[in-house]
Structures are given as C-alpha cells and as structure tokens.
Coordinates of C-alpha atoms in Angstrom, one line a residue:
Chain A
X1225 CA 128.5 82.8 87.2
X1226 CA 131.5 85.2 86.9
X1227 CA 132.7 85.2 83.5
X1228 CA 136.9 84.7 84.1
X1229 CA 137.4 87.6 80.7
X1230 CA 135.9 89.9 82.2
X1231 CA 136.5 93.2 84.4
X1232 CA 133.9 94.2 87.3
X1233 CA 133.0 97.0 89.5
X1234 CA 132.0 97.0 93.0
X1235 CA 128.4 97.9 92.0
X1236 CA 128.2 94.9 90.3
X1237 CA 128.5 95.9 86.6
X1238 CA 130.8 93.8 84.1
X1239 CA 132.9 95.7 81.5
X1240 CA 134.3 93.6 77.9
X1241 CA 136.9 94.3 75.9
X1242 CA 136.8 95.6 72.8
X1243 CA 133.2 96.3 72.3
X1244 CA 131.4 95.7 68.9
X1245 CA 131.5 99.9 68.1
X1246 CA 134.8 101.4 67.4
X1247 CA 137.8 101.6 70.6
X1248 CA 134.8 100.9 73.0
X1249 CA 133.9 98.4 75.5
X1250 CA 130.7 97.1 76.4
X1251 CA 128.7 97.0 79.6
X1252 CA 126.6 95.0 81.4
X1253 CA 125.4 94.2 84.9
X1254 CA 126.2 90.7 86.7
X1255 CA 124.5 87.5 87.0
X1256 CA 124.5 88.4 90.9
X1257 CA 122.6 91.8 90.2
X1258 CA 120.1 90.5 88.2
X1259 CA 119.7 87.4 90.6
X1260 CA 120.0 90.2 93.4
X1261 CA 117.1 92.6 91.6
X1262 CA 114.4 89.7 90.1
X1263 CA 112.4 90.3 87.3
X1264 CA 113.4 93.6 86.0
X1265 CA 110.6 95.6 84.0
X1266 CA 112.4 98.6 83.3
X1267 CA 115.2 100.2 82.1
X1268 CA 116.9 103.6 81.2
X1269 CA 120.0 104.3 79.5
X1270 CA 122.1 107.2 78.9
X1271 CA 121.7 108.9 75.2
X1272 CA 124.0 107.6 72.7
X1273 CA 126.9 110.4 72.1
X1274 CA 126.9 111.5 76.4
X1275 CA 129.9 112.2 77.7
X1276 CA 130.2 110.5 81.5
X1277 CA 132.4 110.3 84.6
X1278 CA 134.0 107.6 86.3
X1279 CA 131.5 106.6 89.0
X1280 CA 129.2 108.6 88.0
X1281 CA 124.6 107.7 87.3
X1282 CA 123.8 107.2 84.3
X1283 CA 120.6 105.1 84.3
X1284 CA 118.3 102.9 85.9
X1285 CA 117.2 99.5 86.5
X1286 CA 113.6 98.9 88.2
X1287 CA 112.0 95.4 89.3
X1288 CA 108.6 95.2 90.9
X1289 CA 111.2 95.4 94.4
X1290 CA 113.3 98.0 93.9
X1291 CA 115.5 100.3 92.1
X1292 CA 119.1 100.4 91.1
X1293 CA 121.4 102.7 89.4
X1294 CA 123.2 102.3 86.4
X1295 CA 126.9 103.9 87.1
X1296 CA 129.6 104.3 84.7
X1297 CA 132.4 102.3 85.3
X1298 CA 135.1 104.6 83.5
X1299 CA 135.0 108.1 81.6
X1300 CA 134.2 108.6 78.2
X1301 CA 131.5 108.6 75.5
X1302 CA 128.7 106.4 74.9
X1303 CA 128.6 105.4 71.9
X1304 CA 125.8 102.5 71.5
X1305 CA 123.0 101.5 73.9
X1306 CA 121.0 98.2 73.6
X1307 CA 117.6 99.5 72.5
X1308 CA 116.5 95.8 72.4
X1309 CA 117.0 95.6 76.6
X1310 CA 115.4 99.0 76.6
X1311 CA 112.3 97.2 75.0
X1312 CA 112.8 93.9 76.7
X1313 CA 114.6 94.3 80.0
X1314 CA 113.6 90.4 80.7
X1315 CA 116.5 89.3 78.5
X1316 CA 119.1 91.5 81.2
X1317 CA 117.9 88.7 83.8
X1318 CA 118.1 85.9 81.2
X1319 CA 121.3 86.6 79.4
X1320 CA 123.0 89.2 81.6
X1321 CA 126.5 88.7 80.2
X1322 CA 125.1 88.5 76.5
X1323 CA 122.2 89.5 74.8
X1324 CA 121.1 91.3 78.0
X1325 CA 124.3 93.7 77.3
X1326 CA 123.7 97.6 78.1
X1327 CA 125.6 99.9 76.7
X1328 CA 128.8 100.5 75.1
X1329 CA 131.6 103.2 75.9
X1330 CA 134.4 104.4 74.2
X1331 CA 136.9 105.3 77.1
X1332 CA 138.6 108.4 76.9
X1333 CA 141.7 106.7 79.1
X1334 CA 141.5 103.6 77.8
X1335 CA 144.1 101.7 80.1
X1336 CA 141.9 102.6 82.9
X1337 CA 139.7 99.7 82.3
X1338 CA 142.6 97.3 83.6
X1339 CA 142.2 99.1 86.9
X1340 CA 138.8 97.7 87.0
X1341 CA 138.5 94.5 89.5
X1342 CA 139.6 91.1 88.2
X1343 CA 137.1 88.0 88.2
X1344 CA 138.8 86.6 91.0
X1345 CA 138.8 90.1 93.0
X1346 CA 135.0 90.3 92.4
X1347 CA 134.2 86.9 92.7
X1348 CA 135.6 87.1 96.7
X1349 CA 133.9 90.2 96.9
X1350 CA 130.7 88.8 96.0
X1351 CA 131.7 85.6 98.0
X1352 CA 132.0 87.6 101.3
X1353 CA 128.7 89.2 100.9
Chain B
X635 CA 107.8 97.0 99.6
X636 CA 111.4 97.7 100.4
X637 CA 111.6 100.9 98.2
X638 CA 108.4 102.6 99.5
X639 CA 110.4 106.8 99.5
X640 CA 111.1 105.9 95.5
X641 CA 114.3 106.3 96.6
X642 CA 117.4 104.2 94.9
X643 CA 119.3 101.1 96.5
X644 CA 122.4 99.8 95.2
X645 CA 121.7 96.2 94.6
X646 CA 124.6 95.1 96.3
X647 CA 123.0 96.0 99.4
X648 CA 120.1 93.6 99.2
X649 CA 121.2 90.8 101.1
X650 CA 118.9 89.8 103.7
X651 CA 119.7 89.3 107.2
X652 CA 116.4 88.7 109.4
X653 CA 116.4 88.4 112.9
X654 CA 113.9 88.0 115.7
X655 CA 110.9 87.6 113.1
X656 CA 108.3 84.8 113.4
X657 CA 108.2 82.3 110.6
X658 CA 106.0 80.5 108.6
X659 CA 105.3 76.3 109.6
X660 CA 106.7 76.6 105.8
X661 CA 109.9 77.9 106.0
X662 CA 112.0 75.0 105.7
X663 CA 109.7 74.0 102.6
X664 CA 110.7 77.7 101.2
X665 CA 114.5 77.5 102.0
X666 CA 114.2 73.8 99.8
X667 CA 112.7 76.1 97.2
X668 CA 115.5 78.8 96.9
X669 CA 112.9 81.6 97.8
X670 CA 114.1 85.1 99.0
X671 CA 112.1 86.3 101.6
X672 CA 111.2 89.5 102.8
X673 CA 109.8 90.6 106.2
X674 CA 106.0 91.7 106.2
X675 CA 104.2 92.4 109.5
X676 CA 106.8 90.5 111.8
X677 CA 106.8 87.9 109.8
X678 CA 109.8 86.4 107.7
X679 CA 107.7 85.2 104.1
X680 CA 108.7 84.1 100.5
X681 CA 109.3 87.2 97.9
X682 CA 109.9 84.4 95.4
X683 CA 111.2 81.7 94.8
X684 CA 114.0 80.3 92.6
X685 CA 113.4 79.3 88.8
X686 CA 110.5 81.6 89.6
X687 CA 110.4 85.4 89.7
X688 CA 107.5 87.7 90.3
X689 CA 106.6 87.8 86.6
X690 CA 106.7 84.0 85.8
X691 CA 104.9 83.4 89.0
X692 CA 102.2 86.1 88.3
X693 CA 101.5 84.4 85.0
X694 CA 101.2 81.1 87.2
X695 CA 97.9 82.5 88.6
X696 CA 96.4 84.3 85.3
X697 CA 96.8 81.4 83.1
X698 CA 97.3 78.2 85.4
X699 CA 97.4 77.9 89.1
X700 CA 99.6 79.3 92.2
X701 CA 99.9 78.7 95.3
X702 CA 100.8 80.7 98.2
X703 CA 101.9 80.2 101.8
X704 CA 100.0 83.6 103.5
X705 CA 100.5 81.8 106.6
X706 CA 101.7 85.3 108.5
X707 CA 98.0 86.4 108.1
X708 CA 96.1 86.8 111.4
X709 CA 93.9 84.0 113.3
X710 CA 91.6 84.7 116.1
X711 CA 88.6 83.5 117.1
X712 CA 85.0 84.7 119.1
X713 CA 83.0 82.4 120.5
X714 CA 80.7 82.3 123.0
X715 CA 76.4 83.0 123.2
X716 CA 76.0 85.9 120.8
X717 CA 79.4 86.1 119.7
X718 CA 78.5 87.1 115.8
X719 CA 75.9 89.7 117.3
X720 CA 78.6 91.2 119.0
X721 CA 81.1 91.1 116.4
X722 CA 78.5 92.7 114.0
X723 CA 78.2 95.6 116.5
X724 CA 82.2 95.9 115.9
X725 CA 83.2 95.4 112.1
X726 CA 82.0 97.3 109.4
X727 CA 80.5 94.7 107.3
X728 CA 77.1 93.6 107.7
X729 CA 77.1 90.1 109.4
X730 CA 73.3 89.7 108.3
X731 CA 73.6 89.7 105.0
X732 CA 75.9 86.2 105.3
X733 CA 74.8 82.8 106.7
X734 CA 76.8 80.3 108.5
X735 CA 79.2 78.7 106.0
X736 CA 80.4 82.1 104.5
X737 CA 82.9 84.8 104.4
X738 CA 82.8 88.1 104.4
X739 CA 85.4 91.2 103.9
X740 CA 85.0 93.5 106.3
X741 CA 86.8 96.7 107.6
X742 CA 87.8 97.1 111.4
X743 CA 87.4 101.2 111.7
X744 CA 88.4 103.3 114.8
X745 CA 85.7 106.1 116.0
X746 CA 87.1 108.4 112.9
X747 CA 86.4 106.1 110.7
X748 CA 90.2 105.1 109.9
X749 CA 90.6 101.3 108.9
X750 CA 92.0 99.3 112.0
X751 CA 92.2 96.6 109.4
X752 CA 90.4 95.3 106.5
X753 CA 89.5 91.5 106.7
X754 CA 87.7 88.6 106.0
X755 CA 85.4 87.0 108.8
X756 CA 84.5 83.3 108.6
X757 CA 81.0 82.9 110.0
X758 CA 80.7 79.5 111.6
X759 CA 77.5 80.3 113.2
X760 CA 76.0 82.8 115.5
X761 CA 78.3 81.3 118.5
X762 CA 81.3 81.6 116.7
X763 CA 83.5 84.1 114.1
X764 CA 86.4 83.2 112.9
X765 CA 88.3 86.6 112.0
X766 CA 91.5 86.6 109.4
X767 CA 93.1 89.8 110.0
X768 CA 96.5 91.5 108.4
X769 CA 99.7 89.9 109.8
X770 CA 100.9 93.0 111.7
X771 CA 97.3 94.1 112.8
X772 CA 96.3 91.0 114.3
X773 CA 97.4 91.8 117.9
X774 CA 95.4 95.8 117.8
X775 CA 92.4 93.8 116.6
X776 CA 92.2 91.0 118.8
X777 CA 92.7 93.8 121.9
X778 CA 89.9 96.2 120.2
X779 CA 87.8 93.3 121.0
X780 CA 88.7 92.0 123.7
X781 CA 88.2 95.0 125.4
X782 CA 84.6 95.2 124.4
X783 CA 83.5 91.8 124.6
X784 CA 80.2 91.3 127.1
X785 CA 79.9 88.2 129.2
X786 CA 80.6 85.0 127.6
X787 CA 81.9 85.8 124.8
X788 CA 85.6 85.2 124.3
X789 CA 88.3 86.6 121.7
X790 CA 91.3 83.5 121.6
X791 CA 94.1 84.7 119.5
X792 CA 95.6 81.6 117.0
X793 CA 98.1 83.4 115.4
X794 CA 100.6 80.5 115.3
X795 CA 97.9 77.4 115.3
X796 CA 97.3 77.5 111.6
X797 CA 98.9 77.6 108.5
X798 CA 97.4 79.4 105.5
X799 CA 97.6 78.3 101.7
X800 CA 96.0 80.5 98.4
X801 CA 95.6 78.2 95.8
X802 CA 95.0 80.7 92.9
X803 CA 94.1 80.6 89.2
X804 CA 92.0 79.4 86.4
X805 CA 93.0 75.1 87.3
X806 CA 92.5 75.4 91.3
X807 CA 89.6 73.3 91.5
X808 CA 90.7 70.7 89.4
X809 CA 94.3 70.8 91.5
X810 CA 92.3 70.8 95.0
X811 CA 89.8 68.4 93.5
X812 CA 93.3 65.7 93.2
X813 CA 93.9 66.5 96.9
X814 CA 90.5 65.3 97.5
X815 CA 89.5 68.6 99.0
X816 CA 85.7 70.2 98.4
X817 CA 85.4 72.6 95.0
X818 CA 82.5 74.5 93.7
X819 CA 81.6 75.8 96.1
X820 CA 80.1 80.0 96.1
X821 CA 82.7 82.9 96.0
X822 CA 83.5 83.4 99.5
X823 CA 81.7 80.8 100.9
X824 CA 83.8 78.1 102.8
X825 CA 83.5 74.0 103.6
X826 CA 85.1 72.3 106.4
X827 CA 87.2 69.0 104.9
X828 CA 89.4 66.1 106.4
X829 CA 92.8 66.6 105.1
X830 CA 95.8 63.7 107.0
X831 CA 93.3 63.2 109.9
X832 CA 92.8 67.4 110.4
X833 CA 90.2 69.6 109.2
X834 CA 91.0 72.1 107.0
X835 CA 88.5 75.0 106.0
X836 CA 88.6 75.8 102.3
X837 CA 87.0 78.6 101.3
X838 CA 86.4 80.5 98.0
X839 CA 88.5 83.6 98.8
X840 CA 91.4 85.1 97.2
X841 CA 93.7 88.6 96.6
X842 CA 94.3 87.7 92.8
X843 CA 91.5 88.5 90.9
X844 CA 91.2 84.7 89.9
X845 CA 89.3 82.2 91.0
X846 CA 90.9 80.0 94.1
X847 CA 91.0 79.0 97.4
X848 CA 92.4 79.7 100.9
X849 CA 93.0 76.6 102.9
X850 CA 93.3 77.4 107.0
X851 CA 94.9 74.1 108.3
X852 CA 96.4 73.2 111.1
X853 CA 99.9 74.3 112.0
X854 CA 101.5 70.7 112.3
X855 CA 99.6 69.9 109.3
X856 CA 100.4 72.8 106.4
X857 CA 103.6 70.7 105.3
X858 CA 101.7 67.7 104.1
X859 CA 99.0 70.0 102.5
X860 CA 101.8 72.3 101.1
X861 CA 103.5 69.0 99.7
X862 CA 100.0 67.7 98.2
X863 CA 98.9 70.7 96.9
X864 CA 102.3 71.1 95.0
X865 CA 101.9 67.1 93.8
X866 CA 98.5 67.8 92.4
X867 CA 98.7 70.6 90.6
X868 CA 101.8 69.5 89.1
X869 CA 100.2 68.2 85.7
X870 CA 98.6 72.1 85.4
X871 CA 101.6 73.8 85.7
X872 CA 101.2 74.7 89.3
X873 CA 104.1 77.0 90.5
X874 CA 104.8 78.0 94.3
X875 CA 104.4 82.1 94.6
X876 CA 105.6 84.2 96.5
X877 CA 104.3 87.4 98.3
X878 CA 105.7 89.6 95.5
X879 CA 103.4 88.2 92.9
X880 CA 100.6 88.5 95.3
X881 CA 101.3 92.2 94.7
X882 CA 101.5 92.6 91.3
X883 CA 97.8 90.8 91.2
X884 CA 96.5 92.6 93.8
X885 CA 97.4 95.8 92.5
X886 CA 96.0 94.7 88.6
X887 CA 92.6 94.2 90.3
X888 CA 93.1 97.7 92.6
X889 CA 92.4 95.9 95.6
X890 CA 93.9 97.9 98.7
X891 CA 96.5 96.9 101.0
X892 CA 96.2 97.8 104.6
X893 CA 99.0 100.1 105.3
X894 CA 99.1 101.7 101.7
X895 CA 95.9 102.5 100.3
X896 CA 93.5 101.7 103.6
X897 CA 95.2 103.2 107.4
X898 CA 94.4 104.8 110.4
X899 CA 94.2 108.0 107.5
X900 CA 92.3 106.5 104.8
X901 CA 88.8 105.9 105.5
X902 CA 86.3 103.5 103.5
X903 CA 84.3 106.1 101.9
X904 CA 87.8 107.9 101.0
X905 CA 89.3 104.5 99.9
X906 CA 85.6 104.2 97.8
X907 CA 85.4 100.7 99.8
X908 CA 81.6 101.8 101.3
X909 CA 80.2 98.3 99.7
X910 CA 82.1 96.8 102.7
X911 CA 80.0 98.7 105.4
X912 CA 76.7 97.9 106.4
X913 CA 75.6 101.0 106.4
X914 CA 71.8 100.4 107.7
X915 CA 73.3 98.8 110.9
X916 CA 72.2 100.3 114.2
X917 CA 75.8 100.4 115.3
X918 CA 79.7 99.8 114.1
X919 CA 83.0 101.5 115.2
X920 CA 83.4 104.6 113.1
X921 CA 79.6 104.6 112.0
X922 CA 78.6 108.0 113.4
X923 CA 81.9 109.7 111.4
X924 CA 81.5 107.9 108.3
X925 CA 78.1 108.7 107.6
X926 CA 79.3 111.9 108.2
X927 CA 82.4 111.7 105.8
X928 CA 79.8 110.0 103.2
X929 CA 76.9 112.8 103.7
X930 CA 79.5 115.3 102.5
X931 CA 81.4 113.8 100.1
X932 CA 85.2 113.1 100.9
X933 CA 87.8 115.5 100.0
X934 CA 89.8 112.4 98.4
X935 CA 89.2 109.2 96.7
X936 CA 91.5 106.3 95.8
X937 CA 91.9 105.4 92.2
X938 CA 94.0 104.1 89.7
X939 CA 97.1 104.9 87.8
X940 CA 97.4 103.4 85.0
X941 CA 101.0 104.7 83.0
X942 CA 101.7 105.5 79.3
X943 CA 104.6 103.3 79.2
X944 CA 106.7 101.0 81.8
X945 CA 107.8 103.5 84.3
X946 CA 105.7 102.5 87.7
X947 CA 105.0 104.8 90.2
X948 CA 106.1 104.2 94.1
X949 CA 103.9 104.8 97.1
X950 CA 104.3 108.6 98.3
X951 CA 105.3 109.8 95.5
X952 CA 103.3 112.9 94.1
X953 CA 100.4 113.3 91.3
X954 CA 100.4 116.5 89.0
X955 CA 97.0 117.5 87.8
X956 CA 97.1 119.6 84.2
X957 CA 98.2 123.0 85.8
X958 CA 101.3 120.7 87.3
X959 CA 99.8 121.5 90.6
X960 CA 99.3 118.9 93.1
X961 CA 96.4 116.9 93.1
X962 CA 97.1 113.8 95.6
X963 CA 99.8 111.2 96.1
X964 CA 100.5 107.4 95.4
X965 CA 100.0 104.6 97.7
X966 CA 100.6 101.4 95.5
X967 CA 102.4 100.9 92.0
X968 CA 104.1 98.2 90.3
X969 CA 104.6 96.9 86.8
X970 CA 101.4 94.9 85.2
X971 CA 103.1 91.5 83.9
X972 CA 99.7 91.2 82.4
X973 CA 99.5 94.3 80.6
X974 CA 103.1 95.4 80.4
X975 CA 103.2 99.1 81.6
X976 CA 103.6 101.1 84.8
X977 CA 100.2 101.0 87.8
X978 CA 99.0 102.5 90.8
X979 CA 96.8 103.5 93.3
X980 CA 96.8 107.2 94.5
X981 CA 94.5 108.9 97.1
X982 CA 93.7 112.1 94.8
X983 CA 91.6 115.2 95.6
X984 CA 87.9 114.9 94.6
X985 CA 87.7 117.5 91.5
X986 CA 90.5 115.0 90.1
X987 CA 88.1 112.6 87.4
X988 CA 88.6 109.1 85.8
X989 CA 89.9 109.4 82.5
X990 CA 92.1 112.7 83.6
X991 CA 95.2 113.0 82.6
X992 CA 98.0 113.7 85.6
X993 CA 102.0 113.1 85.6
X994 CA 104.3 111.8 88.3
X995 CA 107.8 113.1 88.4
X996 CA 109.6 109.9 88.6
X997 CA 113.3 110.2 89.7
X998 CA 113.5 113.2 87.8
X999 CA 111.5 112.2 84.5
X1000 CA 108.0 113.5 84.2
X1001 CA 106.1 110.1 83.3
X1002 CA 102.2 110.1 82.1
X1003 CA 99.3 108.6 83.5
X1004 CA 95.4 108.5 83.2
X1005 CA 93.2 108.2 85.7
X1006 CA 91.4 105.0 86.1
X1007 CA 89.2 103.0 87.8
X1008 CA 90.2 99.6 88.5
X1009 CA 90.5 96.7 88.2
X1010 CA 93.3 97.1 85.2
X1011 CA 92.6 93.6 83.9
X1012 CA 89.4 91.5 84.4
X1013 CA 88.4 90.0 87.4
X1014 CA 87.3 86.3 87.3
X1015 CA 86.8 85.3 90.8
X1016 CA 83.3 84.3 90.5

C-alpha cells in the first residue's frame, strides 16, 4: 500500500502535505517498514521545538527483532510529535499512514519536500527490493 | 536474534535471502502461511507468520493455544545394553530420578563445566535414550558421545527423520484431545500414539511457561499432523507461531537459551541452573569442576532484568551497578507482550542482589532496571 499523495524517502518514511500544525508536514513510516520491522514495542521521538538536518537521526523504532532509525527527511523544526504512538506504538503497524503518524515538521525550505521521491519512484524502489 | 551488538539496521535492509540452509518438512506449509523466516542453527524456520506478529502470536499461547514447528531441534538416539547407564555417566541430569516414559532437561557440560548444550532426554528405557538437543549443537553432541560409547551401545543421529510440533497454551489438551492424540498425562512425561498409521511421541514439555505438548513425528508425516493440529484447535483460537514468539515466552519465564545465557562460558551453577545436575552422581562431564565452582560460590550469576518502562535491553550490552560502575552484561532481552515493558537476562557479578537497582545505557539513553529473579509472569506448566 503506497499511498499515490504522498512523498517518500529511501529509508522508507512517507512525508504529507500540509500537516495539521501551522506550514508543516507530517511524517510517518511505510506500510513496507512496518510490515518490514513486525510488532513494534517502542518508539522515540525527537522533542517538540528541535531543530534537524536533512538525513539526519532523530529517533527510534524497536520490535522484539530489531532496531531502526528514525531520519529526518528534510530540515527544519519539529513542531508536534504523536504522543499517542509514543504510548501505543502498535497503532504505527496498524494504521501506518494514519493514526500511526509520527511527527510533524515545519520545513525551513519548504519546496524541498517536492524533491522527495514520488509514489511511483518509491513504489519501483520498493518493487526491486 | 538479528540485532544481538544493539547496534541499528535500516529496515530496508531486512530482506531475507537464505541459501544453503536445511529446512523444515514444514516449509512449504510456512511459505502458504506468509511467515518470515529467519536462520537459527543452520536451519531456515518461521519468525512469524502473516496476520500474525510476535505479539498477537504470544498472546496465542498465554490465553489460547499455539502451535510451533521446532522441527530444527536435534534428534539422536542411544541404544544398545546399558545405553541410559552410559548416558547418565555423560549428561548432567540424574537419569535415576526418571522412569521409562519420561523426560528430563538436562545439561551436556565439557570438563570445565561449560554447557555443550542444555536438553531434554526421552527415556524409553534402560536400552534406549532418546536425546533432543539445540539445532546447531546437535552434531558436537552426538560426536561427544560417540566418541565415548563402550561396546554395544550406539549413538544414530535422526536429525532429518522427524518433525517436531509445540502445541502450547491454556486449550492444548482439548485441541490434541480432537486429533485423538493422548492428554493428561504428567509434566514432562511422554506417551507413544498412532497418528495416520505413524507413531508420534507426545510428551508434556514446552519453552512457554504454559502448559503443552511436543509432538516428535515422523518426517513424512509432520504435514498431516501440522494440518490436524491447525483443524482442531481452530474452534480455540489456535494460531501458528513462530520462533520469535517462542522468545518473547521464553524470556517472560527466564528460561535460558543455549548460546545467550548457557555456552561453553556460562556454567550451570553460574547460570543458577544446579537443579538440572545430579549432583550425588558418581560421575558426569564437568562434575569434578563444578563442584568446585559450586563449593566456592561463582563469581557471576544470571538473573533478570526487568525495565522501568518499554526500552528492552540487547544481549552484550552492559549493566551499571549504583556507582555507574560495571557490574555484568546482558545475554537476553525483549519486550514482555504480557507485561508491556522492557526484560532481560544478564550474567552479573555476585555482590549484585535481586531487588538492586542497575541502568543500561541504551543507544545513548540511560534506561532503569531492577534486578529480578524470574520468571516475570507466572508459570503454569504443571
């Protein structure tokens, strides 16, 4: 399930446009990576108000199996996190593209978020493994 | 598991690709099912399976029934005049205190007193032991033997003859009871049965912490019971589980895997698994350094972890004591689905008590834990 209204990163994240706070967008991880990681038990977010880079680690997400980073997919400030995943992470692997939402980001160049992979462009990506 | 440093993957770059790795008489049943496998002991086994998940499959066995294909575990057999006398002279566990018809677990320890292996010994009388050894110990044990056995008695290694099924949780009797196999009977005790014209032993034994079954059947025969088992326990609930919920309940009920928490480094008394040893027996491999080891108290012992919050620890990963000192390091952790926070097991120096309080840097986050002595939840395999 790849969302056609969406943007995605190689590391398998999703990004929405606008985002419920103010100039943001809102960020999530696919229905691949949570298929990819199983039941995840845990998760850590970056505080609300941090600036990040492009690229750069800004949480975790832990099943019983392993552990993945959370990476930002553009510069800029973060602005909301979904406290309800924090408590909850089950709803990331049931609802990935909604309710299992992670944070939000207001980007500091916003136009970069078109530079971001299309659904077809990830979907191929995805597709070839 | 895969992630034993606590290091990070990408999870992009979890695609499996086996090769070369012996499979189960279950496989194509598993591909059917959508499972993800993963490789453990040379063998290519379920993780889980689709519609699944380690957490709904875990709950499976607390509240209903599970069933697992373990079919990678070891099969050998000693036969012969005297073949139980001679294993008993071997293995750890006292042979004496069981009669024909039971089980036993029982370690496999090397002149140090390292574990070989832990496993469970069928004794089928005292002609013949049938031994159920780790997947990727199978082969050092078998040749342990071999090399020792006296005149007529005779180690045959059945690795690939037999399938092995757990049926697990609170409704496996009334599920093995529909595939008209023998219930009821003692923990660890075991019952030969006709299954589809083969026997199949069924014996009370398990690595849940519930009360179940493991069914040894014949190789050409573990579809059929597979297919069965799955039919009868379908008006329970009955789920098909794969090898990474067998973790999560192992490590709730702090039972040791070989490998983590028992090795060639970990002995019994340090793994506080001395109930397993027979220690009044005239001989066993490792007797003469464990008694030793037990006479002046180990420098180690394995406990548990049990974690303020969600965060679980990872095997090597190292234990703080109060002056943020070292004080041992992890061998198992997961996340409880039962009790919803962060477990382990860590080998930790002797002044270190239950009850103490230690910390784990995790990734770079200091994460709480008490000391405890499992199990976590409680055990109801009696």
């Amino acid at each position: 399930m790849i969302p056609e209204d969406l943007k995605y990163t190689a590391e398998h994240e999703w990004v929405r446009t606008p985002g419920e706070s103010e100039a943001s967008v809102r960020i999530g991880i696919t229905d691949y990576a949570q298929d990819q990681l199983g039941d995840i038990v845990y998760l850590q977010l970056p505080d609300e108000g941090s600036e990040v880079e492009a690229g750069s680690s800004i949480g975790e997400l832990e099943s019983t199996k392993s552990v993945s980073e959370l990476y930002a997919p553009i510069q800029g400030t973060v602005v909301k996190t979904n406290a309800a995943a924090e408590q909850s992470p089950e709803v990331i692997n049931s609802d990935p593209y909604g309710a299992g939402w992670l944070i939000e980001i207001r980007p500091s160049d916003p136009p970069a978020v078109d530079g971001l992979l299309d659904a077809a462009t990830y979907r191929s990506q995805v597709e070839s493994g | 598991m895969d992630d034993a440093e606590g290091g990070s993957v990408n999870v992009g770059a979890m695609s499996s690709g086996f090769s070369g790795l012996m499979r189960s008489p279950l496989h194509g049943r598993h591909v059917e099912l959508g499972a993800k496998t993963g490789e453990f002991g040379g063998w290519e086994m379920p993780l889980e399976y689709a519609g699944g998940g380690v957490l709904k499959e875990h709950a499976a066995v607390r509240e209903r029934v599970g069933v697992f294909d373990v079919s990678h575990l070891g099969k050998a057999t000693a036969s012969g005049p005297g073949a139980a006398e001679f294993v008993n002279g071997c293995l750890a566990g006292d042979l004496e205190k069981i009669t024909p018809g039971q089980a036993q677990y029982t370690l496999c320890c090397d002149e140090s007193g390292g574990v070989v292996d832990d496993l469970i010994v069928y004794l089928r009388g005292p002609d013949e032991v049938f031994f159920m050894p780790n997947a990727a110990n199978t082969a050092e044990v078998v040749s342990r033997l071999t090399e020792r056995t006296p005149e007529g008695v005779r180690i045959l290694s059945q690795h690939g003859d037999f399938g092995v099924l757990a049926v697990q949780g609170p409704r496996s009797d009334e599920t093995l009871e529909a595939v008209g196999l023998p219930v009821g009977h003692d923990y660890m005790a075991f019952a030969d049965a006709a299954f589809d014209g083969a026997t199949v032993a069924v014996c009370r034994t398990g690595y849940t912490g519930e009360r179940g079954y493991e069914l040894v059947v014949p190789s050409e025969k573990a579809v059929a019971l597979w297919d069965a088992v799955l039919r009868a326990g379908e008006p329970y609930g009955i789920l098909p589980c794969g090898l990474g919920a067998r973790d999560t309940l192992r490590t709730e009920m702090g039972y040791p895997l070989h490998g983590q928490d028992l090795s060639l480094d970990i002995t019994p008394v340090q793994a506080r698994m001395g109930w397993a040893v027979g220690w009044r027996k005239p001989r066993f491999w490792g007797r003469e350094a464990l008694l030793a080891e037990r006479e002046a108290g180990p420098a180690r012992r394995l406990w548990g972890l049990r974690a303020d919050g969600r965060r679980m620890p990872r095997p090597g990963m190292t234990v703080l004591g109060g002056d943020d000192g070292p004080v041992g390091a992890v061998t198992s952790g997961t996340f409880s689905p039962t009790l919803r926070i962060g477990l382990g097991l860590a080998l930790l120096d002797s002044t270190v008590e239950v009850g103490q309080r230690v910390s784990i840097d995790v990734r770079g986050r200091r994460e709480a834990f008490e000391v405890a002595k499992p199990p976590f939840v409680p055990s109801h395999v009696r």
